[in-house]
PDB file of C-alpha atoms and ligand atoms in Angstrom:
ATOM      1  CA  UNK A   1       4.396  24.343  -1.158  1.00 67.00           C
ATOM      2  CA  UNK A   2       5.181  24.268  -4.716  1.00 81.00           C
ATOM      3  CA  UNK A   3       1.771  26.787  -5.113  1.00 86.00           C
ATOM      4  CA  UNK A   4      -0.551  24.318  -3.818  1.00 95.00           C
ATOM      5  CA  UNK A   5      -3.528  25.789  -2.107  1.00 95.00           C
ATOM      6  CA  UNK A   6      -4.343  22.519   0.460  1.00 95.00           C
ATOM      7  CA  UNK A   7      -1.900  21.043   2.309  1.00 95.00           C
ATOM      8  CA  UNK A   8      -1.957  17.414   3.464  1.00 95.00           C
ATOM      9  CA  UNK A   9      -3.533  16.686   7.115  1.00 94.00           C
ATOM     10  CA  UNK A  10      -0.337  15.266   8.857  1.00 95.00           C
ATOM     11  CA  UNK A  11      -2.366  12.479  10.307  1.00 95.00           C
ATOM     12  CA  UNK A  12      -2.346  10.918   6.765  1.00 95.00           C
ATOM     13  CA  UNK A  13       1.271   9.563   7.644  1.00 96.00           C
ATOM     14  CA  UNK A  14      -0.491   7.143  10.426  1.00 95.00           C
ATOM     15  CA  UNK A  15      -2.446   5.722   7.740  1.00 95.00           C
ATOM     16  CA  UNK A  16       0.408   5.201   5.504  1.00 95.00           C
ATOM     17  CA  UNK A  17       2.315   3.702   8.441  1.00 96.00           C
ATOM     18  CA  UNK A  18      -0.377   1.283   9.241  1.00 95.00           C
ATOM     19  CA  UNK A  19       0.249  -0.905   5.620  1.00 95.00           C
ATOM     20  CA  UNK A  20       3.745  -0.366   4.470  1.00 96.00           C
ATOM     21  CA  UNK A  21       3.536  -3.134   1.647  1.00 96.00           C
ATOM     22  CA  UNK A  22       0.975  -1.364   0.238  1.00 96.00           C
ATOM     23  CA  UNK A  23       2.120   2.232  -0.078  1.00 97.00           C
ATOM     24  CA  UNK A  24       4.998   0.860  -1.603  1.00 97.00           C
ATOM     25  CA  UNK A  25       3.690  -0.911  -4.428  1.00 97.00           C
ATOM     26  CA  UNK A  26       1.374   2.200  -4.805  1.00 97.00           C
ATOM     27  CA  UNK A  27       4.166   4.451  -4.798  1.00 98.00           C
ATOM     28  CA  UNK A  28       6.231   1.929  -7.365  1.00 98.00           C
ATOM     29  CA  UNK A  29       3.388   2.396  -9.631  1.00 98.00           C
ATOM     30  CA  UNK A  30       2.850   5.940  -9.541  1.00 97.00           C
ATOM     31  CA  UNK A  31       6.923   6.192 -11.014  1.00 98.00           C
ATOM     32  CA  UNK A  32       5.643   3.961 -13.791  1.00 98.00           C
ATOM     33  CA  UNK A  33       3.247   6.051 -14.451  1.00 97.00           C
ATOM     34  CA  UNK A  34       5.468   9.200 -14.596  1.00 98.00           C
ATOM     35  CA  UNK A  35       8.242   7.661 -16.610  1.00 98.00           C
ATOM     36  CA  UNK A  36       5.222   6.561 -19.116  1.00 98.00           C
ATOM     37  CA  UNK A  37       3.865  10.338 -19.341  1.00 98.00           C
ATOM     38  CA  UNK A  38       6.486  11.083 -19.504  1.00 98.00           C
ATOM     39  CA  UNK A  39       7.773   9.214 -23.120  1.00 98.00           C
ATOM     40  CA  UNK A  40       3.678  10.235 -24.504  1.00 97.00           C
ATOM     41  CA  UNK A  41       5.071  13.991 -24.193  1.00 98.00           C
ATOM     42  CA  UNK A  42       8.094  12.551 -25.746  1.00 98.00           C
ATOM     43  CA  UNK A  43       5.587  11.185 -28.735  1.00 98.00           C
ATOM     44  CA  UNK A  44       3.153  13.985 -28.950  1.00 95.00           C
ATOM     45  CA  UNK A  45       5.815  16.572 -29.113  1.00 97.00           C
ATOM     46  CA  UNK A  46       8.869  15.056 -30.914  1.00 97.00           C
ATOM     47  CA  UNK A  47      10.024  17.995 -32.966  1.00 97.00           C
ATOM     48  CA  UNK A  48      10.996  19.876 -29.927  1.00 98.00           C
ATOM     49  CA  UNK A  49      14.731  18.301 -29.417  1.00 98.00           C
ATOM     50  CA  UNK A  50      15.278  20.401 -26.027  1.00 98.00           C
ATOM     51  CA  UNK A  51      12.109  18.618 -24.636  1.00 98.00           C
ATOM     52  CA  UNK A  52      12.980  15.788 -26.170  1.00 98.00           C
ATOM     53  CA  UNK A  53      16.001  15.883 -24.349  1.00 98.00           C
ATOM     54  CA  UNK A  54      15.457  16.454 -21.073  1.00 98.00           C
ATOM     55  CA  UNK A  55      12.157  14.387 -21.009  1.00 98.00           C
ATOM     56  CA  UNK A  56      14.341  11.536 -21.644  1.00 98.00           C
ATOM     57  CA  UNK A  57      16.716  12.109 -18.687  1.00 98.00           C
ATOM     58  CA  UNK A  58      13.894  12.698 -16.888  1.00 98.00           C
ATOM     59  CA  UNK A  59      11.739   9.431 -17.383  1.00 98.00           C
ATOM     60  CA  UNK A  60      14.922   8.055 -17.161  1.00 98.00           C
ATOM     61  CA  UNK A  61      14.880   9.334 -13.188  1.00 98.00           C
ATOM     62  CA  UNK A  62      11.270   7.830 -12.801  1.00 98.00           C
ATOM     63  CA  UNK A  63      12.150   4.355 -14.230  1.00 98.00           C
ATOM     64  CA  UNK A  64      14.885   4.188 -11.740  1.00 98.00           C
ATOM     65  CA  UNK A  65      12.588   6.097  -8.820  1.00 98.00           C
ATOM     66  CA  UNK A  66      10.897   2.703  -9.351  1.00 98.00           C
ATOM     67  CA  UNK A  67      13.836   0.434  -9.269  1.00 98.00           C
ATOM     68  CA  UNK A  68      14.488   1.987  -6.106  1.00 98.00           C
ATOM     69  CA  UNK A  69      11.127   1.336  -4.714  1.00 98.00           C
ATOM     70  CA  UNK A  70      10.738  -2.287  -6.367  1.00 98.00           C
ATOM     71  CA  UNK A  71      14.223  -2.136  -4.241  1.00 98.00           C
ATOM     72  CA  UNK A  72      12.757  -1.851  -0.790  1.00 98.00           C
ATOM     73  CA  UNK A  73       9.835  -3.702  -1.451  1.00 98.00           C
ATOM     74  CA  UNK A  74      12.237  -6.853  -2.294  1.00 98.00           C
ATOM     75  CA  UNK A  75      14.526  -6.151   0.761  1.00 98.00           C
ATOM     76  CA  UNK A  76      11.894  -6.121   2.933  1.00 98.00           C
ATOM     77  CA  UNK A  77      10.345  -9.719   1.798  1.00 98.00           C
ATOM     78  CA  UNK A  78       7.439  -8.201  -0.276  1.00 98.00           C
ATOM     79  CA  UNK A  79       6.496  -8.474  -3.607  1.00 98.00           C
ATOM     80  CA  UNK A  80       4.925  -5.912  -5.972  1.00 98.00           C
ATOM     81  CA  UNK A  81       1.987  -6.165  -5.836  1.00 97.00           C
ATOM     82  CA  UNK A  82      -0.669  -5.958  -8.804  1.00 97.00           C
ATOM     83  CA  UNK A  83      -0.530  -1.859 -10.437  1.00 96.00           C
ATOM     84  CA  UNK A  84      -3.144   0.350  -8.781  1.00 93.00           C
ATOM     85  CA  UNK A  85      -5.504   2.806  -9.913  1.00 91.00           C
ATOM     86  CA  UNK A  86      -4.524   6.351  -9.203  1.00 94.00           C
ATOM     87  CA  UNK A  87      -7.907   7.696  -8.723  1.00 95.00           C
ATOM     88  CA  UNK A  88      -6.678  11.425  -7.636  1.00 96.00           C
ATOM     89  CA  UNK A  89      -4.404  11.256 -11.277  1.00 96.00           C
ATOM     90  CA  UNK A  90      -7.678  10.111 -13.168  1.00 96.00           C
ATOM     91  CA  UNK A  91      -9.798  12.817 -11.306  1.00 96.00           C
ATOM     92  CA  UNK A  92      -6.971  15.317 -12.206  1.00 96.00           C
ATOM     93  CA  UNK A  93      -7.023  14.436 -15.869  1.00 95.00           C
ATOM     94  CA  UNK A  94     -10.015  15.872 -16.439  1.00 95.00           C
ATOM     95  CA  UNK A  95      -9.204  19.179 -16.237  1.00 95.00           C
ATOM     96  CA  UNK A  96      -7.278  18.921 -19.464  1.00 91.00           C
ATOM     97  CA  UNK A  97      -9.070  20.495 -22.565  1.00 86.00           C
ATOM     98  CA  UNK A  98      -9.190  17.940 -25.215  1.00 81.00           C
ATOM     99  CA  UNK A  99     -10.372  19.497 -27.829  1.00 83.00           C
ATOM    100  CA  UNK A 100      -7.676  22.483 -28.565  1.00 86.00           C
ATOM    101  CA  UNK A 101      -5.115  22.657 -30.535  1.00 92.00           C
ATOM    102  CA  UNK A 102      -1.643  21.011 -30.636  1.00 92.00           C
ATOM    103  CA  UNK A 103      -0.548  23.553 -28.578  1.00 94.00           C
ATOM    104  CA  UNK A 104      -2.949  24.393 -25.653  1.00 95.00           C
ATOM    105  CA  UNK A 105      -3.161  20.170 -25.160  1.00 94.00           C
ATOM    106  CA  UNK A 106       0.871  19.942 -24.487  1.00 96.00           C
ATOM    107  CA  UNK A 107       0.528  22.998 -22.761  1.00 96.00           C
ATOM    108  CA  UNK A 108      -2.986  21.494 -20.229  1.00 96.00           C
ATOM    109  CA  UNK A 109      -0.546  17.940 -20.728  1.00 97.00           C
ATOM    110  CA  UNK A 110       2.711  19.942 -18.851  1.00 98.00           C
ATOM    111  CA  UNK A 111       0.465  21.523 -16.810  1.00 98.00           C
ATOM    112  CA  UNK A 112      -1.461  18.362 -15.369  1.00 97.00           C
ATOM    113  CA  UNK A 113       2.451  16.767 -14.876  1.00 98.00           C
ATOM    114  CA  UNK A 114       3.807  19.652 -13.321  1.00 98.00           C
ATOM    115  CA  UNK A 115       1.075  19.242 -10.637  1.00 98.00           C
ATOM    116  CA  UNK A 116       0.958  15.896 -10.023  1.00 98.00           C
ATOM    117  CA  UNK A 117       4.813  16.316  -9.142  1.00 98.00           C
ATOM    118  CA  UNK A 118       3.654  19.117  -7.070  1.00 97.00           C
ATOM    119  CA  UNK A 119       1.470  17.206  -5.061  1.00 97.00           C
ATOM    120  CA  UNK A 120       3.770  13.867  -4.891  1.00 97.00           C
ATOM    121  CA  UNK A 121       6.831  16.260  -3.638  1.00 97.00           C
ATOM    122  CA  UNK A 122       4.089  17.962  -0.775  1.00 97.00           C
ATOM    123  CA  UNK A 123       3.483  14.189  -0.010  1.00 97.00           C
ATOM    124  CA  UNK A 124       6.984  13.330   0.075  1.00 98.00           C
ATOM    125  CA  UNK A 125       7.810  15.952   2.323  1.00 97.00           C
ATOM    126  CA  UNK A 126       4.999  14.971   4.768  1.00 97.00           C
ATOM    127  CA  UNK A 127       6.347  11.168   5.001  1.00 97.00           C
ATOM    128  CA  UNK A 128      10.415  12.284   4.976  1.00 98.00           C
ATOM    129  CA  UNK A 129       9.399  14.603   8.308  1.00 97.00           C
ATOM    130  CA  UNK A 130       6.774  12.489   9.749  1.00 97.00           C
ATOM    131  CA  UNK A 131       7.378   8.547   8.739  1.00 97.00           C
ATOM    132  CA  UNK A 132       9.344   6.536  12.013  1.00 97.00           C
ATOM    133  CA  UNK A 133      11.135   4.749   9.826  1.00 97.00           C
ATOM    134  CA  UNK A 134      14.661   6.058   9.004  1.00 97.00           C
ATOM    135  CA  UNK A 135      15.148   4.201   5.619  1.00 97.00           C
ATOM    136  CA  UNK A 136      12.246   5.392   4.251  1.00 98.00           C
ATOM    137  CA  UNK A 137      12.475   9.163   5.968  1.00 98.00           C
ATOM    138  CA  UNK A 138      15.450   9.392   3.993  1.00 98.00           C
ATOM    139  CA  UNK A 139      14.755   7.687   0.942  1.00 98.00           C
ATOM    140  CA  UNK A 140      10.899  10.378   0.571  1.00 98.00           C
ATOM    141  CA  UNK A 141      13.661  13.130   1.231  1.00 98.00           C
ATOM    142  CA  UNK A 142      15.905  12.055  -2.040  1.00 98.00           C
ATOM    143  CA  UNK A 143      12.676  11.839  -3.952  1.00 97.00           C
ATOM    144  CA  UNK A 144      10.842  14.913  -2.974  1.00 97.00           C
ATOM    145  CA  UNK A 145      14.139  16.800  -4.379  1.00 97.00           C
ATOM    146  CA  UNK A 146      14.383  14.807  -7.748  1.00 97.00           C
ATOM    147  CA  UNK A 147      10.611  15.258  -8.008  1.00 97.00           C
ATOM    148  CA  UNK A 148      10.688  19.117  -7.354  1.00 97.00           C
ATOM    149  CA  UNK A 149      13.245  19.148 -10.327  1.00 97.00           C
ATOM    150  CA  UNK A 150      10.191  17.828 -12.407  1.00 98.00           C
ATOM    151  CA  UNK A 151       7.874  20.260 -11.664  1.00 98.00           C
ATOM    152  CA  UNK A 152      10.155  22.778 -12.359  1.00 97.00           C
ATOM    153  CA  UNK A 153      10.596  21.228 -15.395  1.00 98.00           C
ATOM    154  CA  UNK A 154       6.831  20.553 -16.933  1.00 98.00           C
ATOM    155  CA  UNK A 155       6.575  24.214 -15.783  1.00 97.00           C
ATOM    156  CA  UNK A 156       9.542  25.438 -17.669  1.00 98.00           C
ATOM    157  CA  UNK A 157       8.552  24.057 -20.904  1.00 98.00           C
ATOM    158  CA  UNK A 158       4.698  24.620 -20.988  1.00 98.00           C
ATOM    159  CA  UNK A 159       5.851  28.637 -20.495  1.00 97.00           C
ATOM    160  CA  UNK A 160       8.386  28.209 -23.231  1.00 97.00           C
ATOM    161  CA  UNK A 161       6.157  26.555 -25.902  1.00 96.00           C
ATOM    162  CA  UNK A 162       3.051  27.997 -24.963  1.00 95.00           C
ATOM    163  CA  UNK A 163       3.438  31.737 -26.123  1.00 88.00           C
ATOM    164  CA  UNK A 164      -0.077  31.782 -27.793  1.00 87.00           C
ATOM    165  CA  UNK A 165      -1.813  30.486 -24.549  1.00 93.00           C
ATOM    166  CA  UNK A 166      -1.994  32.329 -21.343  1.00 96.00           C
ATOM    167  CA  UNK A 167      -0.417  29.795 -19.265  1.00 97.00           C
ATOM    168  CA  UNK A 168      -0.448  31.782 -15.848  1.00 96.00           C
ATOM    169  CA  UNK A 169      -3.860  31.678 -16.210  1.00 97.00           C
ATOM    170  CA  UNK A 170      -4.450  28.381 -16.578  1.00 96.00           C
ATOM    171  CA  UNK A 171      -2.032  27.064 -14.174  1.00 97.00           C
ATOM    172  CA  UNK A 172      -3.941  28.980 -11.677  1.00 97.00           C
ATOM    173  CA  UNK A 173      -7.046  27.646 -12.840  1.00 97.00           C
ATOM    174  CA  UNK A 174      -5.539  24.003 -12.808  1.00 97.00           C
ATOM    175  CA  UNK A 175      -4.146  24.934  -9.140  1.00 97.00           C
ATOM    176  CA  UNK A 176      -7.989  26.260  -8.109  1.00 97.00           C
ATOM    177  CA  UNK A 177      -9.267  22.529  -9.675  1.00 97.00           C
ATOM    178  CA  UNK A 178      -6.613  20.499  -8.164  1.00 97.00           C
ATOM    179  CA  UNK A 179      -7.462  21.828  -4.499  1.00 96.00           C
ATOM    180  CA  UNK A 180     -11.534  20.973  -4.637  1.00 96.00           C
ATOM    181  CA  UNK A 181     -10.010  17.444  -5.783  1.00 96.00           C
ATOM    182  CA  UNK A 182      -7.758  16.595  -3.050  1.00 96.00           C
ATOM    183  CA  UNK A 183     -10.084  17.885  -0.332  1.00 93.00           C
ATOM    184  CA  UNK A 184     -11.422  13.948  -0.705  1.00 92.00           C
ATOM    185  CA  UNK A 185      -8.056  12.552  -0.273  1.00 92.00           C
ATOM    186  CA  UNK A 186      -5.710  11.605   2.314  1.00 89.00           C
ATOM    187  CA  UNK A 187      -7.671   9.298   3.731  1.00 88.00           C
ATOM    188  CA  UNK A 188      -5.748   6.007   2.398  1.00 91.00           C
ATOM    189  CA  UNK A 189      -2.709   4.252   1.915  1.00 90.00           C
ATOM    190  CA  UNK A 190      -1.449   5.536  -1.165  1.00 93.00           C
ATOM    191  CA  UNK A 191       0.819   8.617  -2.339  1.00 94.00           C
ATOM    192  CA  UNK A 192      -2.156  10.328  -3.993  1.00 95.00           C
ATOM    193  CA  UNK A 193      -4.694   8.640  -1.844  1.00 91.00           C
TER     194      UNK A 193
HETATM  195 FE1  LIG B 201       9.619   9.920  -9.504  1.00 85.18          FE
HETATM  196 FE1  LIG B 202       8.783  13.029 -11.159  1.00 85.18          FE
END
């Protein structure tokens, strides 16, 4: 899905299933996280008004991806619980070339977003099919749409500003990376984990 090489071992939907609370605070914090990358792409890049633009709407949909969890959480009697470490993001981030110029880092910067929606739309997938509960079964379904959006997104504008960098390339690279770091996942409660 979405060019991913590994896909998620089904039985990783048990686990989630087994601690509720926690997935969701997990999952509340991983849509902070996005609408926050989401306004540094904004900073690091403000002189392109179309990105600009639609990076706006867009953290716009992960601020309220959040409401909607911090939602469920409340109408279920939980609270949210302290933010969590995305391990798999931090893992991922290293694959980003910090030393290049301006334009290969927003280019590695949309790259490393594009995937992480990748991955969190292959994990929404697997719960919307798999989790017993309906509310949330429906809800993963609404969110693996909204998140594909993203992806298309990130992808769009790294191939439209990066004409000196052969972004192909290095999304397959990025896509070769991403799958030797997942193989350790899906072994916990989280949306990444
Ligand atoms: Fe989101
Ligand atoms: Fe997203």
């Amino acid at each position: 899905m979405l060019g991913l090489k590994l896909a998620t071992d089904p039985r990783w939907v048990n686990i989630v299933e087994s601690n509720i609370e926690e997935i969701l605070t997990d999952h509340a914090w991983c849509e902070q996280k996005a609408a926050t990358n989401a306004i540094t792409i904004i900073t690091l890049n403000s002189e392109h008004t179309d990105l600009v633009t639609e990076l706006l709407e867009l953290a716009k949909e992960e601020l309220e991806h959040f409401q909607m969890v911090h939602d469920i959480i409340k109408k279920r009697g939980y609270t949210l619980g302290r933010e969590r470490k995305d391990s798999y993001v931090n893992e991922l981030y290293k694959f980003m070339n910090k030393g290049g110029n301006r334009v290969q880092s927003m280019v590695d910067r949309l790259l490393f977003s594009a995937m992480i929606e990748a991955r969190s739309c292959e994990r929404f997938k697997l719960l919307s099919k798999r989790i017993k509960d309906p509310e949330l079964s429906k809800f993963y379904h609404e969110l693996m749409i909204s998140e594909a959006g993203h992806y298309t997104t990130f992808l769009k504008f790294a191939r439209q500003y990066g004409q000196d960098v052969d972004v192909d390339k290095r999304w397959k690279e990025l896509i070769e990376f991403e799958a030797k770091v997942i193989q350790n996942y899906g072994k916990s409660e989280t949306i990444h984990g």
